[in-house]
mmCIF file of C-alpha atoms in Angstrom:
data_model
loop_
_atom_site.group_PDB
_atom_site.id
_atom_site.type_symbol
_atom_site.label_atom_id
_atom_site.label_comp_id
_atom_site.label_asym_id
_atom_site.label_seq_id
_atom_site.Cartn_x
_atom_site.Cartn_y
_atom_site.Cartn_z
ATOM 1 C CA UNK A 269 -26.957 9.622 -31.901
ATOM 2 C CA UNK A 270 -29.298 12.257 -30.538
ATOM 3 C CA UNK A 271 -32.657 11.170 -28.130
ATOM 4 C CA UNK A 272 -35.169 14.179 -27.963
ATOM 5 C CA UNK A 273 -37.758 14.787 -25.804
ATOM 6 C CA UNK A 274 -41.042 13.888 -26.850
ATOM 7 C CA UNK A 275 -43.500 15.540 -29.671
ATOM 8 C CA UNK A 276 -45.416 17.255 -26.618
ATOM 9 C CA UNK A 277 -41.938 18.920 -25.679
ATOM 10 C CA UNK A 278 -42.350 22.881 -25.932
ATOM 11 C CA UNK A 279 -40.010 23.562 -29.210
ATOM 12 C CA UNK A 280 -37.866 26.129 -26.900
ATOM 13 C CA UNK A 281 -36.915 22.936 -24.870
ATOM 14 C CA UNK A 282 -36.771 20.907 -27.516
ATOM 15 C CA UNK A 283 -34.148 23.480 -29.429
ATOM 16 C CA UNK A 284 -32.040 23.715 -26.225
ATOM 17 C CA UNK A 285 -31.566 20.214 -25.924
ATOM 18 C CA UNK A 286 -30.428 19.621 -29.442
ATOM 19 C CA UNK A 287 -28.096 22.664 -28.693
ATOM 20 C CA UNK A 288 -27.080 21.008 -26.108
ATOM 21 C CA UNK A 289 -25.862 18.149 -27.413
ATOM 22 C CA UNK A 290 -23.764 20.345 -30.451
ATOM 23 C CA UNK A 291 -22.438 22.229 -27.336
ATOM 24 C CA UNK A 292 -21.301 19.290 -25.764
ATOM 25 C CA UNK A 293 -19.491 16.734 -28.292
ATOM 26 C CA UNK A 294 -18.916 19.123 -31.024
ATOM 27 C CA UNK A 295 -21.615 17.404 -33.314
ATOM 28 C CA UNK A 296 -25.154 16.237 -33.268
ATOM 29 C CA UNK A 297 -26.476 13.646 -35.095
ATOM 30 C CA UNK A 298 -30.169 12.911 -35.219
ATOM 31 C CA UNK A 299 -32.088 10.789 -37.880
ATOM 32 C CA UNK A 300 -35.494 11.434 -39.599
ATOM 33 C CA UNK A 301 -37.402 9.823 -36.587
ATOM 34 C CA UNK A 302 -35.993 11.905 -33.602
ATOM 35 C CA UNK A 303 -36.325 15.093 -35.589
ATOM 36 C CA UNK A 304 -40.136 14.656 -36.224
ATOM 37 C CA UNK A 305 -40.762 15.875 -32.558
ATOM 38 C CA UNK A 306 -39.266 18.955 -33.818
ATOM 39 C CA UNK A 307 -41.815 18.845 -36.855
ATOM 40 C CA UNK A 308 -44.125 18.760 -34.335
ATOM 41 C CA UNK A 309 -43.338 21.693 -31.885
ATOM 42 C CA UNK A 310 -42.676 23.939 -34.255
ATOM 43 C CA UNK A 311 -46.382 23.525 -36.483
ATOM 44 C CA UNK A 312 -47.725 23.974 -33.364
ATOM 45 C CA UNK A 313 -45.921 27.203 -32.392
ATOM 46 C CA UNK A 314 -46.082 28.575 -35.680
ATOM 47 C CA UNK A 315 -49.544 26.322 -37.233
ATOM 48 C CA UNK A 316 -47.714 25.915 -40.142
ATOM 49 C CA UNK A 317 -48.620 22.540 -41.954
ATOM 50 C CA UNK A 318 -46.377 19.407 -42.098
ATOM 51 C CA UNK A 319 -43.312 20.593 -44.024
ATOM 52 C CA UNK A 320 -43.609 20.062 -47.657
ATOM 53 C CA UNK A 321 -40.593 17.784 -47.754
ATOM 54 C CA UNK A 322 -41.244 16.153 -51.544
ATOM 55 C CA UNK A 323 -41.662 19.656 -52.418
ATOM 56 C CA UNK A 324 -38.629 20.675 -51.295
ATOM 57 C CA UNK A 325 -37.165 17.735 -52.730
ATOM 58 C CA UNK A 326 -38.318 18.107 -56.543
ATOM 59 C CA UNK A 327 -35.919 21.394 -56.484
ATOM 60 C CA UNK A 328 -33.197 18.919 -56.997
ATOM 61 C CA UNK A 329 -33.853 17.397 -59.878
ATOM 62 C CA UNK A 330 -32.742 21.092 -61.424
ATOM 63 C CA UNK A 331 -29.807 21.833 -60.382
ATOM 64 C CA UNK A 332 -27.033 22.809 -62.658
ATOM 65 C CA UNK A 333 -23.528 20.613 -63.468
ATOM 66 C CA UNK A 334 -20.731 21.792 -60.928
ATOM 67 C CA UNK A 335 -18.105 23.126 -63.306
ATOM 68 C CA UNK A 336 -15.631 24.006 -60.941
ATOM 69 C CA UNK A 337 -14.330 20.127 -60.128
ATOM 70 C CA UNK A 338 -10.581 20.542 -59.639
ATOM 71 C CA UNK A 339 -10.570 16.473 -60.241
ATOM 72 C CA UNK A 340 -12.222 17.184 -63.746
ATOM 73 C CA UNK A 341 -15.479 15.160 -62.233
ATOM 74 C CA UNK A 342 -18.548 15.260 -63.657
ATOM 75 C CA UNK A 343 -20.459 13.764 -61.051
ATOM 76 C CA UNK A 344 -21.879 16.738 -58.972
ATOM 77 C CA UNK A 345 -24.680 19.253 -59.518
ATOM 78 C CA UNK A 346 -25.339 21.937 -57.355
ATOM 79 C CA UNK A 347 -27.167 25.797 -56.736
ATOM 80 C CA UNK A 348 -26.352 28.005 -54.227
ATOM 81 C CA UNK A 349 -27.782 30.783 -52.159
ATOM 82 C CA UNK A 350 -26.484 33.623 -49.609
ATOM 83 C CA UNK A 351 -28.331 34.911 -46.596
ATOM 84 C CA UNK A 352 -27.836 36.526 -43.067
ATOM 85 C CA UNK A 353 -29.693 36.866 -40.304
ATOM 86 C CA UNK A 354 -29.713 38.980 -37.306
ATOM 87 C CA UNK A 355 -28.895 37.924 -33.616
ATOM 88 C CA UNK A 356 -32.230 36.345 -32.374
ATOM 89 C CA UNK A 357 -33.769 36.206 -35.606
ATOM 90 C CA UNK A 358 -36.271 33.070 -36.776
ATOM 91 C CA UNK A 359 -35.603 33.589 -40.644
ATOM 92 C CA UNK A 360 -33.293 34.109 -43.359
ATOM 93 C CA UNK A 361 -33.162 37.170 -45.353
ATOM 94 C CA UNK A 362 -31.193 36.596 -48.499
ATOM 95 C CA UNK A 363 -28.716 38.530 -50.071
ATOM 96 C CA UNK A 364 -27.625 39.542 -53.730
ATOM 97 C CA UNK A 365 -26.109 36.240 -55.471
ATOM 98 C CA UNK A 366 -22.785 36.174 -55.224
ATOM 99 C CA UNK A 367 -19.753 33.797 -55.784
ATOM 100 C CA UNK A 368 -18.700 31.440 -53.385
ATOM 101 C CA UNK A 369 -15.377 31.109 -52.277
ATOM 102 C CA UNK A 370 -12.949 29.292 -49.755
ATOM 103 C CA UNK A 371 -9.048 29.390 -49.085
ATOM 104 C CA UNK A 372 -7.115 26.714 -50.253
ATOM 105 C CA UNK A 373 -6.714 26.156 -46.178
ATOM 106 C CA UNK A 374 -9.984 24.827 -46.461
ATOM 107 C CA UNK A 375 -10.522 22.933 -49.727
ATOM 108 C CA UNK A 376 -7.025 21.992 -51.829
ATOM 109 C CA UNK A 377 -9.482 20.618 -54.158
ATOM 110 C CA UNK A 378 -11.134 23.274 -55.458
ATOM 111 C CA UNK A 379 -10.752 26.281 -53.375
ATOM 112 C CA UNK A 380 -8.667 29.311 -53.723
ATOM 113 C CA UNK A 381 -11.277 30.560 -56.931
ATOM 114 C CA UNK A 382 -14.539 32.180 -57.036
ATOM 115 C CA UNK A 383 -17.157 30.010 -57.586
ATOM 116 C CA UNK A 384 -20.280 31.102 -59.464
ATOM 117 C CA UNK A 385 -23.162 28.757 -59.447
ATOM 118 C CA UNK A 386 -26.268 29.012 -60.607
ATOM 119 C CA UNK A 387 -28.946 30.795 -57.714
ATOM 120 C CA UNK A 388 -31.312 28.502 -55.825
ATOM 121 C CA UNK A 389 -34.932 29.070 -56.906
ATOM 122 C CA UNK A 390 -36.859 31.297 -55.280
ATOM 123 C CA UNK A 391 -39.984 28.652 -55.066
ATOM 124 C CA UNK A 392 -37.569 25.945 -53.216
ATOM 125 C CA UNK A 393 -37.057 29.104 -50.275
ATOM 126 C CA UNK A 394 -40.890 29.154 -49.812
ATOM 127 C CA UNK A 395 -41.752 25.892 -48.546
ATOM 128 C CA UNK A 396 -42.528 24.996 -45.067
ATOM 129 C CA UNK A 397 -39.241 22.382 -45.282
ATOM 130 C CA UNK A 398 -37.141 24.829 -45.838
ATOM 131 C CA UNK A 399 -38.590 27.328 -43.294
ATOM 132 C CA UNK A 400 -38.652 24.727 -40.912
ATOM 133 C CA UNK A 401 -34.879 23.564 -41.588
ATOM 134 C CA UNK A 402 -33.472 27.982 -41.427
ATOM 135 C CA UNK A 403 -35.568 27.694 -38.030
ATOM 136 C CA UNK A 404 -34.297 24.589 -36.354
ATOM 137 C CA UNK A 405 -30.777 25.728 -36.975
ATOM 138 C CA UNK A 406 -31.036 29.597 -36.151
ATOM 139 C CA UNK A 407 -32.560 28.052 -33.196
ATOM 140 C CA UNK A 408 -29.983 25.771 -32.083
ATOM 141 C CA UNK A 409 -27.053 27.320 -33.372
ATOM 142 C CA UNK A 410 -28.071 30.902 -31.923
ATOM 143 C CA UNK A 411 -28.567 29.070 -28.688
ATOM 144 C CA UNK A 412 -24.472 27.787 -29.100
ATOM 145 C CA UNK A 413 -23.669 31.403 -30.184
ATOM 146 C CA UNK A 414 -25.527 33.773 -28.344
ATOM 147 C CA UNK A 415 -25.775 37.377 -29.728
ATOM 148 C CA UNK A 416 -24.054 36.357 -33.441
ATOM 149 C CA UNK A 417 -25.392 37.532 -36.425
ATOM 150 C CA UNK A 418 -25.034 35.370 -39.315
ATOM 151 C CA UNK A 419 -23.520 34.827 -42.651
ATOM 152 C CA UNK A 420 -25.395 31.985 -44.225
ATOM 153 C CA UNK A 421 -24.553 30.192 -47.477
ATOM 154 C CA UNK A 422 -26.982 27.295 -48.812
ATOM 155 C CA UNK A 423 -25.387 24.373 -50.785
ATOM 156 C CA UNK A 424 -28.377 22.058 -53.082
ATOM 157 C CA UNK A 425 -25.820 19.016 -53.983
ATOM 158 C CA UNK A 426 -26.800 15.926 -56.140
ATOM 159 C CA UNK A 427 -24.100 13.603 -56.269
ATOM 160 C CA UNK A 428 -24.831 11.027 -59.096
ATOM 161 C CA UNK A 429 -22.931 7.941 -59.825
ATOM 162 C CA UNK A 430 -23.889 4.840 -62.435
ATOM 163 C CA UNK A 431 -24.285 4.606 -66.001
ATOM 164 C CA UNK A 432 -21.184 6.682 -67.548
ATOM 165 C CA UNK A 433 -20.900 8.147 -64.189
ATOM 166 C CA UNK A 434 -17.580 6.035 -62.456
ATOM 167 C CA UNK A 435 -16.994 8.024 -59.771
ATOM 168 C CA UNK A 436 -19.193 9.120 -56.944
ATOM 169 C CA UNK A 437 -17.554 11.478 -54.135
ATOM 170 C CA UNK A 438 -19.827 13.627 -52.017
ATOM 171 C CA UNK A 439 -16.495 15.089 -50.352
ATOM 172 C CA UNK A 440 -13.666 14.642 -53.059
ATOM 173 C CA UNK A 441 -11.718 17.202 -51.236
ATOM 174 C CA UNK A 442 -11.570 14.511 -48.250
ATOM 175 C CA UNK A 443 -11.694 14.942 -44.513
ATOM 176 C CA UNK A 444 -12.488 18.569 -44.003
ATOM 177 C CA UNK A 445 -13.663 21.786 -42.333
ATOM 178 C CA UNK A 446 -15.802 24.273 -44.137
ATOM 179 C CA UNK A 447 -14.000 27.161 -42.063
ATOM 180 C CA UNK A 448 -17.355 28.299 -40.831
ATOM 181 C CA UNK A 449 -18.628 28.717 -37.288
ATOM 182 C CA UNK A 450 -21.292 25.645 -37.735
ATOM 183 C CA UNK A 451 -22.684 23.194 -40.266
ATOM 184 C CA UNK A 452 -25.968 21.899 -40.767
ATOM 185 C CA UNK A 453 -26.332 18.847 -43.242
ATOM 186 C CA UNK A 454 -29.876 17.563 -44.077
ATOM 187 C CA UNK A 455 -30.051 14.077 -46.533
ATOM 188 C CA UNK A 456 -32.705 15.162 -48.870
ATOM 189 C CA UNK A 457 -33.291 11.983 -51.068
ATOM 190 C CA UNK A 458 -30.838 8.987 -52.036
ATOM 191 C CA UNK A 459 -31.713 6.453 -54.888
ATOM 192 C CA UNK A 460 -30.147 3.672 -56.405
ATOM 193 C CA UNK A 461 -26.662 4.210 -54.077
ATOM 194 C CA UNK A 462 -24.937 2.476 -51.288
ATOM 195 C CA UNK A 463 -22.345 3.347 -49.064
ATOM 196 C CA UNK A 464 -21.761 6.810 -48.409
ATOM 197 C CA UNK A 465 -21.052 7.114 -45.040
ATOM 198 C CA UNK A 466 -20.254 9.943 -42.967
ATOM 199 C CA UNK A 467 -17.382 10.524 -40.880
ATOM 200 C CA UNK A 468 -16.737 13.169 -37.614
ATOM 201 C CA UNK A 469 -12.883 13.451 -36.069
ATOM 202 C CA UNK A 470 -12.090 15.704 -33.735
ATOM 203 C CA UNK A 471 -9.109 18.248 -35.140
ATOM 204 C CA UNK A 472 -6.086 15.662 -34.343
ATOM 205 C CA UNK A 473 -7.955 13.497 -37.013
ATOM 206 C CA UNK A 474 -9.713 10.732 -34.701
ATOM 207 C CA UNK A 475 -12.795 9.488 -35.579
ATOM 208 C CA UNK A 476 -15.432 10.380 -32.964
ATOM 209 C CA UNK A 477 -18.648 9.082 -35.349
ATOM 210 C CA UNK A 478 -19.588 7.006 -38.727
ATOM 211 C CA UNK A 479 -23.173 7.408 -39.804
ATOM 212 C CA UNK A 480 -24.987 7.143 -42.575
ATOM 213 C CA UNK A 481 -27.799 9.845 -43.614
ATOM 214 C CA UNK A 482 -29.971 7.573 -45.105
ATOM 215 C CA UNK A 483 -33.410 9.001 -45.025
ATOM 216 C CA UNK A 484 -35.301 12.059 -45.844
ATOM 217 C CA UNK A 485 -34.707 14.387 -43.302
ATOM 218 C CA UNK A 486 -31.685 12.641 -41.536
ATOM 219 C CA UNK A 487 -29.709 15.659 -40.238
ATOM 220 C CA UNK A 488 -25.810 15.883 -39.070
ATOM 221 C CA UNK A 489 -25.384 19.576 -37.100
ATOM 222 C CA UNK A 490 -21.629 20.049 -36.426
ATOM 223 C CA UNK A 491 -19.463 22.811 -34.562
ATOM 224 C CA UNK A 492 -16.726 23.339 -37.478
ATOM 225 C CA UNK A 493 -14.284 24.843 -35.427
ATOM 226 C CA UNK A 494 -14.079 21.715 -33.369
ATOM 227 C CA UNK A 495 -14.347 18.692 -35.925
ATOM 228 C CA UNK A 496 -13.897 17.585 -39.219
ATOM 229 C CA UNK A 497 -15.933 16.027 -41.286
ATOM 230 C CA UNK A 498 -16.063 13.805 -44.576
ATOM 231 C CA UNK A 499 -18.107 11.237 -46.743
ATOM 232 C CA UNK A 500 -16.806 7.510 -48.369
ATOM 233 C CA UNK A 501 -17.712 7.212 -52.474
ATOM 234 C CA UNK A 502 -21.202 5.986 -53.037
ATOM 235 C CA UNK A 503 -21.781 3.126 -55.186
ATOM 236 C CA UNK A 504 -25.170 2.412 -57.959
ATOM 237 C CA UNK A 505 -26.600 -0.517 -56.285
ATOM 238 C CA UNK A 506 -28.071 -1.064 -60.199
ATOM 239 C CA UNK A 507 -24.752 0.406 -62.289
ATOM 240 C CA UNK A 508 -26.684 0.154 -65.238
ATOM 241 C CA UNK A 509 -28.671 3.062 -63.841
ATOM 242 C CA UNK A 510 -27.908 6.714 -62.142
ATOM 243 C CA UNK A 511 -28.069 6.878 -58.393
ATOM 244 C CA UNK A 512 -28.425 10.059 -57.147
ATOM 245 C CA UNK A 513 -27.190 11.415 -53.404
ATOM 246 C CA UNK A 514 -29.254 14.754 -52.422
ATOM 247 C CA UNK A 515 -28.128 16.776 -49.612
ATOM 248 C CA UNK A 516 -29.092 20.319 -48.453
ATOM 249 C CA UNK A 517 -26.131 22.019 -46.378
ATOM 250 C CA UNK A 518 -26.441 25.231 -44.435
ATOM 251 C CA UNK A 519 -23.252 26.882 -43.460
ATOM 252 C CA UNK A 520 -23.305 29.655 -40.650
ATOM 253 C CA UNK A 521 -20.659 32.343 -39.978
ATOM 254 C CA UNK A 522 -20.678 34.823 -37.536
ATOM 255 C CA UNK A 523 -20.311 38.131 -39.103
ATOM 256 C CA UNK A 524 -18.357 40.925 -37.820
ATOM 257 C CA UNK A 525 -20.019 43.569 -35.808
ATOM 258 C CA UNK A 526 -19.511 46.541 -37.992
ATOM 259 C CA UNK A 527 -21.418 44.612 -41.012
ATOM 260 C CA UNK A 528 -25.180 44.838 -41.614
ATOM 261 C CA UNK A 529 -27.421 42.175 -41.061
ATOM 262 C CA UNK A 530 -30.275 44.291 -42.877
ATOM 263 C CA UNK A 531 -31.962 41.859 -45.746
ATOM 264 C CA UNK A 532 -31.337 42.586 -49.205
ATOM 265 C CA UNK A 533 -33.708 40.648 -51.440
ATOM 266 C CA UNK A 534 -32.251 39.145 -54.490
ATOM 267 C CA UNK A 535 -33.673 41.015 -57.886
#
């Protein structure tokens, strides 16, 4: 569990101590109450408003069925989005859509394909949530990784189970690393489920942390080279009815040096 400083906290010191922590154990977990500090700091640094975080939210009730379930499931929806960002940088500039792919090394399940999913909408990249959430982790994982530029992929998941729905999984491909540099998982919404809990092991497989991200905003920031993570089957509390699991995931890469960083704007 992460403790913050307080809301009157400058956000640089507030950044550096949640680095910190990520620098330290490998992980960082800090729930919807200890990262409202962070709210805080950075309207004031930036006088943004409050982030818009039922805004952000309503962009996942469109997402598209994931049709690229090696298990045959039909219990995940998803969009997806490519960025990078420069060394030092306090925003995203996205890229051209593109597919997204990882080595079987990484995910038995479904890897080892190109994966074409439909593009996150550009509205859901304008709100002050999201700008907040591209800040807070350039921030804290720049501070881990000083001098990377980034590769940045953005995951919108809804994992539904209930009604015809039998089978929840938020992770089917199990215990896992992303083979990224760092991991940044935000709970965006959860209805009608139970369970669901999150797991960190270190890389001989023992568990360091369970958790559950149970409320808006909850947030799990991991070092992937160091730990795995995974998530247990939810369950419809009401199985006569859909429960829905909404996560946002941010996954940063360094890229090599001889590769732009220069933002392309998606057309």
């Amino acid at each position: 569990m992460c403790d913050v400083p307080t809301h009157d906290a400058p956000l640089e010191t507030l950044l550096t101590s949640l680095a910190e922590r990520v620098e330290r154990d490998g992980y960082l977990l800090a729930p919807a109450d200890q990262v409202t500090p962070v709210f805080h700091a950075w309207c004031a640094a930036s006088e943004h408003r409050m982030p818009d975080h039922d805004v952000l939210a309503g962009y996942w009730n469109r997402l598209a069925p994931d049709r690229f379930m090696g298990d045959g499931g039909r219990y995940r929806r998803r969009r997806h989005a490519v960025f990078s960002a420069a060394a030092g940088a306090h925003e995203l500039r996205r890229r051209p859509h593109q597919a997204h792919f990882q080595t079987t090394d990484y995910n038995r399940l479904n890897g080892g394909i190109e994966r074409h999913f439909e593009p996150v909408e550009d509205a859901a990249l304008t709100t002050n949530a999201f700008t907040f959430l591209c800040e807070l982790c350039l921030g804290v994982f720049g501070r881990c990784a000083p001098g990377a530029d980034w590769h940045v992929e953005m995951h919108q998941f809804r994992i539904e189970v209930g009604g015809d729905i039998d089978a929840g999984l938020p992770t089917p491909e199990g215990l896992h690393r992303d083979g990224v540099d760092f991991v940044a998982m935000v709970m965006i919404h959860r209805s009608n489920v139970r369970e669901g809990v999150s797991h960190i092991h270190d890389l001989d497989r023992r568990e360091l942390s369970a958790f559950t991200l149970a409320d808006g905003l909850d947030m799990a920031l991991v070092d992937d080279t160091r730990v795995l993570h995974g998530v247990t089957p939810i369950v419809a509390v009401d199985p006569e009815r859909v429960g829905v699991r909404d996560l946002l995931v941010l996954t940063f890469k360094r890229r090599p040096p001889d590769q732009t960083c220069g933002g392309v704007p998606e057309g």
